[in-house]
């Protein structure tokens, strides 16, 4: 059996406000193998997005840790975590998070340029063609449909061939039919590249397409 690519180890997250201490995550523990897909599911406010942010190293836990390919994220400083994200992780968000002043091509080139890739333009052009946007290279996000924007976001995420893709409600801003097409494309790219996928979703149909589900209730994993 292969070593886990992602190991979430007894993770806890607590915050304090005027009413006292709030437990957001409590003793979350699971692991994912290379190429595995997992849906994090649960009601709004259950801690799903916080868990995803901690797996990404964008938020810090109060207890426990996350290991990515054996590396303890929280033994690294902020700059080293950012470097690990740029080398190993891709991200897809509900709100697309495209740069409005960049064309579709420039948006997809950006993570490659941050890696110092000299072939960024050719790679980005090829990936946009792969997601069906070869005719939209010079279009800005504001004139693309929601489905087209999310396909640009998928191209940007997968162009670096990440070990891990983290997706937070990627169809939340799309109508049903468009969302279905986007998710079919996401799973195709995940299989092609052998990416480990961690997906936050409210959609039971999308969750059922993953290899496993991690169900969160009131900050804890439930069966």
PDB file of C-alpha atoms in Angstrom:
ATOM      1  CA  UNK A   1       0.000   0.000   0.000  1.00  0.00           C
ATOM      2  CA  UNK A   2       1.356   3.431  -0.966  1.00  0.00           C
ATOM      3  CA  UNK A   3       2.183   6.073   1.597  1.00  0.00           C
ATOM      4  CA  UNK A   4      -0.538   8.716   2.011  1.00  0.00           C
ATOM      5  CA  UNK A   5      -0.047  11.868  -0.014  1.00  0.00           C
ATOM      6  CA  UNK A   6      -2.141  13.839   2.483  1.00  0.00           C
ATOM      7  CA  UNK A   7      -2.258  12.948   6.166  1.00  0.00           C
ATOM      8  CA  UNK A   8      -4.502  15.019   8.436  1.00  0.00           C
ATOM      9  CA  UNK A   9      -3.407  14.207  11.977  1.00  0.00           C
ATOM     10  CA  UNK A  10      -5.698  14.939  14.946  1.00  0.00           C
ATOM     11  CA  UNK A  11      -6.467  18.412  13.663  1.00  0.00           C
ATOM     12  CA  UNK A  12      -8.173  20.959  15.888  1.00  0.00           C
ATOM     13  CA  UNK A  13      -9.167  24.583  15.356  1.00  0.00           C
ATOM     14  CA  UNK A  14     -10.485  26.824  18.129  1.00  0.00           C
ATOM     15  CA  UNK A  15     -11.098  30.563  18.144  1.00  0.00           C
ATOM     16  CA  UNK A  16     -12.162  32.961  20.862  1.00  0.00           C
ATOM     17  CA  UNK A  17     -14.769  35.678  20.605  1.00  0.00           C
ATOM     18  CA  UNK A  18     -16.728  37.778  23.066  1.00  0.00           C
ATOM     19  CA  UNK A  19     -18.831  34.774  24.084  1.00  0.00           C
ATOM     20  CA  UNK A  20     -15.852  32.516  24.785  1.00  0.00           C
ATOM     21  CA  UNK A  21     -14.121  29.719  22.925  1.00  0.00           C
ATOM     22  CA  UNK A  22     -15.620  28.319  19.709  1.00  0.00           C
ATOM     23  CA  UNK A  23     -14.597  24.846  18.526  1.00  0.00           C
ATOM     24  CA  UNK A  24     -14.511  24.814  14.708  1.00  0.00           C
ATOM     25  CA  UNK A  25     -12.673  21.510  14.191  1.00  0.00           C
ATOM     26  CA  UNK A  26     -12.148  18.783  16.776  1.00  0.00           C
ATOM     27  CA  UNK A  27      -9.710  15.852  16.353  1.00  0.00           C
ATOM     28  CA  UNK A  28     -10.004  15.505  12.567  1.00  0.00           C
ATOM     29  CA  UNK A  29      -7.941  12.538  11.402  1.00  0.00           C
ATOM     30  CA  UNK A  30      -7.801  10.929   7.934  1.00  0.00           C
ATOM     31  CA  UNK A  31      -5.398  10.287   5.059  1.00  0.00           C
ATOM     32  CA  UNK A  32      -5.579  10.172   1.265  1.00  0.00           C
ATOM     33  CA  UNK A  33      -3.476   8.104  -1.104  1.00  0.00           C
ATOM     34  CA  UNK A  34      -2.017   9.397  -4.372  1.00  0.00           C
ATOM     35  CA  UNK A  35      -4.715   9.656  -7.091  1.00  0.00           C
ATOM     36  CA  UNK A  36      -7.533   9.335  -4.522  1.00  0.00           C
ATOM     37  CA  UNK A  37     -10.503  11.720  -4.496  1.00  0.00           C
ATOM     38  CA  UNK A  38     -12.405  12.747  -1.382  1.00  0.00           C
ATOM     39  CA  UNK A  39     -15.459  14.936  -0.853  1.00  0.00           C
ATOM     40  CA  UNK A  40     -15.698  16.890   2.386  1.00  0.00           C
ATOM     41  CA  UNK A  41     -19.416  17.174   3.085  1.00  0.00           C
ATOM     42  CA  UNK A  42     -21.600  18.618   5.815  1.00  0.00           C
ATOM     43  CA  UNK A  43     -23.965  21.432   6.642  1.00  0.00           C
ATOM     44  CA  UNK A  44     -23.004  25.101   6.352  1.00  0.00           C
ATOM     45  CA  UNK A  45     -20.899  26.093   9.343  1.00  0.00           C
ATOM     46  CA  UNK A  46     -19.702  22.545  10.018  1.00  0.00           C
ATOM     47  CA  UNK A  47     -16.048  23.453   9.402  1.00  0.00           C
ATOM     48  CA  UNK A  48     -15.583  22.153   5.829  1.00  0.00           C
ATOM     49  CA  UNK A  49     -13.964  25.243   4.320  1.00  0.00           C
ATOM     50  CA  UNK A  50     -11.788  25.773   7.394  1.00  0.00           C
ATOM     51  CA  UNK A  51     -10.526  22.209   7.035  1.00  0.00           C
ATOM     52  CA  UNK A  52      -9.736  22.785   3.356  1.00  0.00           C
ATOM     53  CA  UNK A  53      -7.883  26.013   4.169  1.00  0.00           C
ATOM     54  CA  UNK A  54      -5.766  24.219   6.783  1.00  0.00           C
ATOM     55  CA  UNK A  55      -4.951  21.387   4.357  1.00  0.00           C
ATOM     56  CA  UNK A  56      -3.745  24.117   1.985  1.00  0.00           C
ATOM     57  CA  UNK A  57      -1.646  25.724   4.707  1.00  0.00           C
ATOM     58  CA  UNK A  58      -3.625  28.955   4.292  1.00  0.00           C
ATOM     59  CA  UNK A  59      -4.957  28.712   7.851  1.00  0.00           C
ATOM     60  CA  UNK A  60      -3.228  27.287  10.905  1.00  0.00           C
ATOM     61  CA  UNK A  61      -4.603  24.668  13.307  1.00  0.00           C
ATOM     62  CA  UNK A  62      -4.805  24.997  17.073  1.00  0.00           C
ATOM     63  CA  UNK A  63      -3.776  21.342  17.424  1.00  0.00           C
ATOM     64  CA  UNK A  64      -2.489  18.571  15.179  1.00  0.00           C
ATOM     65  CA  UNK A  65      -0.946  18.964  11.768  1.00  0.00           C
ATOM     66  CA  UNK A  66      -1.169  18.162   8.063  1.00  0.00           C
ATOM     67  CA  UNK A  67       1.517  16.280   6.131  1.00  0.00           C
ATOM     68  CA  UNK A  68       1.766  16.566   2.360  1.00  0.00           C
ATOM     69  CA  UNK A  69       4.042  13.956   0.785  1.00  0.00           C
ATOM     70  CA  UNK A  70       5.567  13.458   4.233  1.00  0.00           C
ATOM     71  CA  UNK A  71       6.244  17.160   4.851  1.00  0.00           C
ATOM     72  CA  UNK A  72       4.716  18.682   7.979  1.00  0.00           C
ATOM     73  CA  UNK A  73       3.095  21.878   6.689  1.00  0.00           C
ATOM     74  CA  UNK A  74       3.206  23.595  10.042  1.00  0.00           C
ATOM     75  CA  UNK A  75       6.861  22.854  10.685  1.00  0.00           C
ATOM     76  CA  UNK A  76       7.459  25.206   7.733  1.00  0.00           C
ATOM     77  CA  UNK A  77       7.431  28.988   7.868  1.00  0.00           C
ATOM     78  CA  UNK A  78       4.913  30.941   5.789  1.00  0.00           C
ATOM     79  CA  UNK A  79       7.279  31.396   2.833  1.00  0.00           C
ATOM     80  CA  UNK A  80       8.117  27.685   2.714  1.00  0.00           C
ATOM     81  CA  UNK A  81       4.414  26.778   2.822  1.00  0.00           C
ATOM     82  CA  UNK A  82       3.790  29.168  -0.072  1.00  0.00           C
ATOM     83  CA  UNK A  83       6.594  27.493  -2.021  1.00  0.00           C
ATOM     84  CA  UNK A  84       5.119  24.048  -1.347  1.00  0.00           C
ATOM     85  CA  UNK A  85       1.694  25.260  -2.541  1.00  0.00           C
ATOM     86  CA  UNK A  86       3.169  26.641  -5.757  1.00  0.00           C
ATOM     87  CA  UNK A  87       4.963  23.367  -6.501  1.00  0.00           C
ATOM     88  CA  UNK A  88       2.374  20.803  -5.397  1.00  0.00           C
ATOM     89  CA  UNK A  89      -1.114  22.307  -5.166  1.00  0.00           C
ATOM     90  CA  UNK A  90      -3.811  23.633  -7.453  1.00  0.00           C
ATOM     91  CA  UNK A  91      -6.929  25.509  -6.335  1.00  0.00           C
ATOM     92  CA  UNK A  92     -10.445  25.939  -7.714  1.00  0.00           C
ATOM     93  CA  UNK A  93     -12.938  28.230  -5.970  1.00  0.00           C
ATOM     94  CA  UNK A  94     -16.670  28.899  -6.207  1.00  0.00           C
ATOM     95  CA  UNK A  95     -15.981  32.515  -7.190  1.00  0.00           C
ATOM     96  CA  UNK A  96     -13.337  31.545  -9.824  1.00  0.00           C
ATOM     97  CA  UNK A  97     -10.708  33.963  -8.390  1.00  0.00           C
ATOM     98  CA  UNK A  98      -9.432  34.974 -11.811  1.00  0.00           C
ATOM     99  CA  UNK A  99      -7.385  38.149 -12.262  1.00  0.00           C
ATOM    100  CA  UNK A 100      -9.747  40.571 -13.991  1.00  0.00           C
ATOM    101  CA  UNK A 101      -6.953  42.562 -15.645  1.00  0.00           C
ATOM    102  CA  UNK A 102      -5.442  39.451 -17.263  1.00  0.00           C
ATOM    103  CA  UNK A 103      -6.681  37.522 -20.291  1.00  0.00           C
ATOM    104  CA  UNK A 104      -7.595  33.854 -20.023  1.00  0.00           C
ATOM    105  CA  UNK A 105      -4.160  32.955 -21.363  1.00  0.00           C
ATOM    106  CA  UNK A 106      -2.374  35.280 -18.941  1.00  0.00           C
ATOM    107  CA  UNK A 107      -4.379  33.890 -16.006  1.00  0.00           C
ATOM    108  CA  UNK A 108      -3.278  30.339 -16.860  1.00  0.00           C
ATOM    109  CA  UNK A 109       0.313  31.419 -17.515  1.00  0.00           C
ATOM    110  CA  UNK A 110       0.587  33.099 -14.115  1.00  0.00           C
ATOM    111  CA  UNK A 111       1.373  30.068 -11.885  1.00  0.00           C
ATOM    112  CA  UNK A 112       3.868  28.822 -14.476  1.00  0.00           C
ATOM    113  CA  UNK A 113       5.593  32.204 -14.578  1.00  0.00           C
ATOM    114  CA  UNK A 114       5.786  32.179 -10.776  1.00  0.00           C
ATOM    115  CA  UNK A 115       7.620  28.863 -11.107  1.00  0.00           C
ATOM    116  CA  UNK A 116      10.015  30.463 -13.617  1.00  0.00           C
ATOM    117  CA  UNK A 117       8.884  28.269 -16.529  1.00  0.00           C
ATOM    118  CA  UNK A 118      10.186  29.497 -19.867  1.00  0.00           C
ATOM    119  CA  UNK A 119       7.478  27.544 -21.730  1.00  0.00           C
ATOM    120  CA  UNK A 120       4.588  29.121 -19.804  1.00  0.00           C
ATOM    121  CA  UNK A 121       2.799  30.482 -22.886  1.00  0.00           C
ATOM    122  CA  UNK A 122       2.905  27.192 -24.796  1.00  0.00           C
ATOM    123  CA  UNK A 123       1.785  25.150 -21.777  1.00  0.00           C
ATOM    124  CA  UNK A 124      -1.063  27.551 -20.959  1.00  0.00           C
ATOM    125  CA  UNK A 125      -2.224  27.604 -24.583  1.00  0.00           C
ATOM    126  CA  UNK A 126      -2.288  23.801 -24.682  1.00  0.00           C
ATOM    127  CA  UNK A 127      -4.195  23.532 -21.400  1.00  0.00           C
ATOM    128  CA  UNK A 128      -6.814  26.065 -22.464  1.00  0.00           C
ATOM    129  CA  UNK A 129      -7.327  24.061 -25.636  1.00  0.00           C
ATOM    130  CA  UNK A 130      -7.721  20.942 -23.486  1.00  0.00           C
ATOM    131  CA  UNK A 131     -10.613  22.565 -21.578  1.00  0.00           C
ATOM    132  CA  UNK A 132     -12.265  23.746 -24.800  1.00  0.00           C
ATOM    133  CA  UNK A 133     -11.215  27.390 -24.737  1.00  0.00           C
ATOM    134  CA  UNK A 134      -8.761  27.597 -27.625  1.00  0.00           C
ATOM    135  CA  UNK A 135     -10.851  30.442 -29.086  1.00  0.00           C
ATOM    136  CA  UNK A 136     -10.916  32.412 -25.830  1.00  0.00           C
ATOM    137  CA  UNK A 137      -7.201  32.933 -25.156  1.00  0.00           C
ATOM    138  CA  UNK A 138      -7.326  36.734 -25.408  1.00  0.00           C
ATOM    139  CA  UNK A 139     -10.671  37.214 -23.677  1.00  0.00           C
ATOM    140  CA  UNK A 140     -10.852  38.866 -20.250  1.00  0.00           C
ATOM    141  CA  UNK A 141     -12.897  37.224 -17.478  1.00  0.00           C
ATOM    142  CA  UNK A 142     -15.634  39.881 -17.610  1.00  0.00           C
ATOM    143  CA  UNK A 143     -16.708  38.783 -21.085  1.00  0.00           C
ATOM    144  CA  UNK A 144     -16.586  35.040 -20.357  1.00  0.00           C
ATOM    145  CA  UNK A 145     -19.585  33.101 -19.083  1.00  0.00           C
ATOM    146  CA  UNK A 146     -19.500  31.558 -15.607  1.00  0.00           C
ATOM    147  CA  UNK A 147     -18.800  28.124 -17.056  1.00  0.00           C
ATOM    148  CA  UNK A 148     -15.988  29.502 -19.212  1.00  0.00           C
ATOM    149  CA  UNK A 149     -14.462  31.299 -16.237  1.00  0.00           C
ATOM    150  CA  UNK A 150     -14.501  28.094 -14.206  1.00  0.00           C
ATOM    151  CA  UNK A 151     -12.847  26.228 -17.084  1.00  0.00           C
ATOM    152  CA  UNK A 152     -10.112  28.884 -17.114  1.00  0.00           C
ATOM    153  CA  UNK A 153      -9.763  28.298 -13.374  1.00  0.00           C
ATOM    154  CA  UNK A 154      -9.479  24.538 -13.985  1.00  0.00           C
ATOM    155  CA  UNK A 155      -6.832  25.125 -16.644  1.00  0.00           C
ATOM    156  CA  UNK A 156      -4.891  27.381 -14.267  1.00  0.00           C
ATOM    157  CA  UNK A 157      -5.086  24.771 -11.495  1.00  0.00           C
ATOM    158  CA  UNK A 158      -4.070  21.779 -13.628  1.00  0.00           C
ATOM    159  CA  UNK A 159      -1.456  23.443 -15.845  1.00  0.00           C
ATOM    160  CA  UNK A 160       1.199  23.019 -13.117  1.00  0.00           C
ATOM    161  CA  UNK A 161       0.324  19.292 -12.863  1.00  0.00           C
ATOM    162  CA  UNK A 162      -0.294  19.505  -9.109  1.00  0.00           C
ATOM    163  CA  UNK A 163      -0.009  16.533  -6.785  1.00  0.00           C
ATOM    164  CA  UNK A 164      -3.054  17.888  -4.928  1.00  0.00           C
ATOM    165  CA  UNK A 165      -6.098  19.787  -6.170  1.00  0.00           C
ATOM    166  CA  UNK A 166      -8.221  21.570  -3.558  1.00  0.00           C
ATOM    167  CA  UNK A 167     -11.680  22.662  -4.717  1.00  0.00           C
ATOM    168  CA  UNK A 168     -14.160  24.665  -2.616  1.00  0.00           C
ATOM    169  CA  UNK A 169     -17.760  24.443  -3.945  1.00  0.00           C
ATOM    170  CA  UNK A 170     -16.536  24.691  -7.567  1.00  0.00           C
ATOM    171  CA  UNK A 171     -20.070  24.566  -9.024  1.00  0.00           C
ATOM    172  CA  UNK A 172     -21.695  26.845  -6.435  1.00  0.00           C
ATOM    173  CA  UNK A 173     -21.940  29.802  -8.844  1.00  0.00           C
ATOM    174  CA  UNK A 174     -23.060  27.755 -11.861  1.00  0.00           C
ATOM    175  CA  UNK A 175     -26.386  26.438 -13.099  1.00  0.00           C
ATOM    176  CA  UNK A 176     -26.928  22.681 -12.912  1.00  0.00           C
ATOM    177  CA  UNK A 177     -26.086  21.785 -16.515  1.00  0.00           C
ATOM    178  CA  UNK A 178     -22.966  23.966 -16.599  1.00  0.00           C
ATOM    179  CA  UNK A 179     -21.872  22.616 -13.221  1.00  0.00           C
ATOM    180  CA  UNK A 180     -22.236  19.044 -14.485  1.00  0.00           C
ATOM    181  CA  UNK A 181     -19.987  19.778 -17.464  1.00  0.00           C
ATOM    182  CA  UNK A 182     -17.384  21.501 -15.302  1.00  0.00           C
ATOM    183  CA  UNK A 183     -17.301  18.618 -12.817  1.00  0.00           C
ATOM    184  CA  UNK A 184     -17.004  16.029 -15.589  1.00  0.00           C
ATOM    185  CA  UNK A 185     -14.011  17.967 -16.885  1.00  0.00           C
ATOM    186  CA  UNK A 186     -12.475  18.244 -13.407  1.00  0.00           C
ATOM    187  CA  UNK A 187     -12.678  14.490 -12.846  1.00  0.00           C
ATOM    188  CA  UNK A 188     -11.281  13.797 -16.329  1.00  0.00           C
ATOM    189  CA  UNK A 189      -8.257  16.017 -15.655  1.00  0.00           C
ATOM    190  CA  UNK A 190      -7.807  14.506 -12.199  1.00  0.00           C
ATOM    191  CA  UNK A 191      -7.668  10.997 -13.675  1.00  0.00           C
ATOM    192  CA  UNK A 192      -5.393  12.044 -16.559  1.00  0.00           C
ATOM    193  CA  UNK A 193      -2.856  13.673 -14.250  1.00  0.00           C
ATOM    194  CA  UNK A 194      -3.196  11.275 -11.307  1.00  0.00           C
ATOM    195  CA  UNK A 195      -3.994  14.162  -8.970  1.00  0.00           C
ATOM    196  CA  UNK A 196      -5.257  13.701  -5.420  1.00  0.00           C
ATOM    197  CA  UNK A 197      -8.510  15.668  -5.188  1.00  0.00           C
ATOM    198  CA  UNK A 198     -10.029  17.178  -2.032  1.00  0.00           C
ATOM    199  CA  UNK A 199     -13.417  18.697  -2.786  1.00  0.00           C
ATOM    200  CA  UNK A 200     -15.791  20.633  -0.520  1.00  0.00           C
ATOM    201  CA  UNK A 201     -19.357  20.331  -1.787  1.00  0.00           C
ATOM    202  CA  UNK A 202     -23.012  20.419  -0.733  1.00  0.00           C
ATOM    203  CA  UNK A 203     -23.961  18.432  -3.844  1.00  0.00           C
ATOM    204  CA  UNK A 204     -24.595  14.768  -3.018  1.00  0.00           C
ATOM    205  CA  UNK A 205     -24.249  13.750  -6.658  1.00  0.00           C
ATOM    206  CA  UNK A 206     -20.791  15.309  -6.902  1.00  0.00           C
ATOM    207  CA  UNK A 207     -19.757  13.810  -3.567  1.00  0.00           C
ATOM    208  CA  UNK A 208     -20.851  10.356  -4.730  1.00  0.00           C
ATOM    209  CA  UNK A 209     -18.428  10.568  -7.672  1.00  0.00           C
ATOM    210  CA  UNK A 210     -15.453  10.761  -5.311  1.00  0.00           C
ATOM    211  CA  UNK A 211     -13.670   7.661  -4.012  1.00  0.00           C
ATOM    212  CA  UNK A 212     -14.702   8.521  -0.464  1.00  0.00           C
ATOM    213  CA  UNK A 213     -16.592  11.052   1.620  1.00  0.00           C
ATOM    214  CA  UNK A 214     -15.423  12.784   4.788  1.00  0.00           C
ATOM    215  CA  UNK A 215     -18.564  13.914   6.591  1.00  0.00           C
ATOM    216  CA  UNK A 216     -18.206  16.763   9.111  1.00  0.00           C
ATOM    217  CA  UNK A 217     -20.799  17.602  11.742  1.00  0.00           C
ATOM    218  CA  UNK A 218     -20.146  20.298  14.354  1.00  0.00           C
ATOM    219  CA  UNK A 219     -16.432  20.126  13.633  1.00  0.00           C
ATOM    220  CA  UNK A 220     -16.038  16.353  13.935  1.00  0.00           C
ATOM    221  CA  UNK A 221     -15.901  13.499  11.445  1.00  0.00           C
ATOM    222  CA  UNK A 222     -18.957  11.244  11.580  1.00  0.00           C
ATOM    223  CA  UNK A 223     -19.618   7.914   9.862  1.00  0.00           C
TER     224      UNK A 223
END
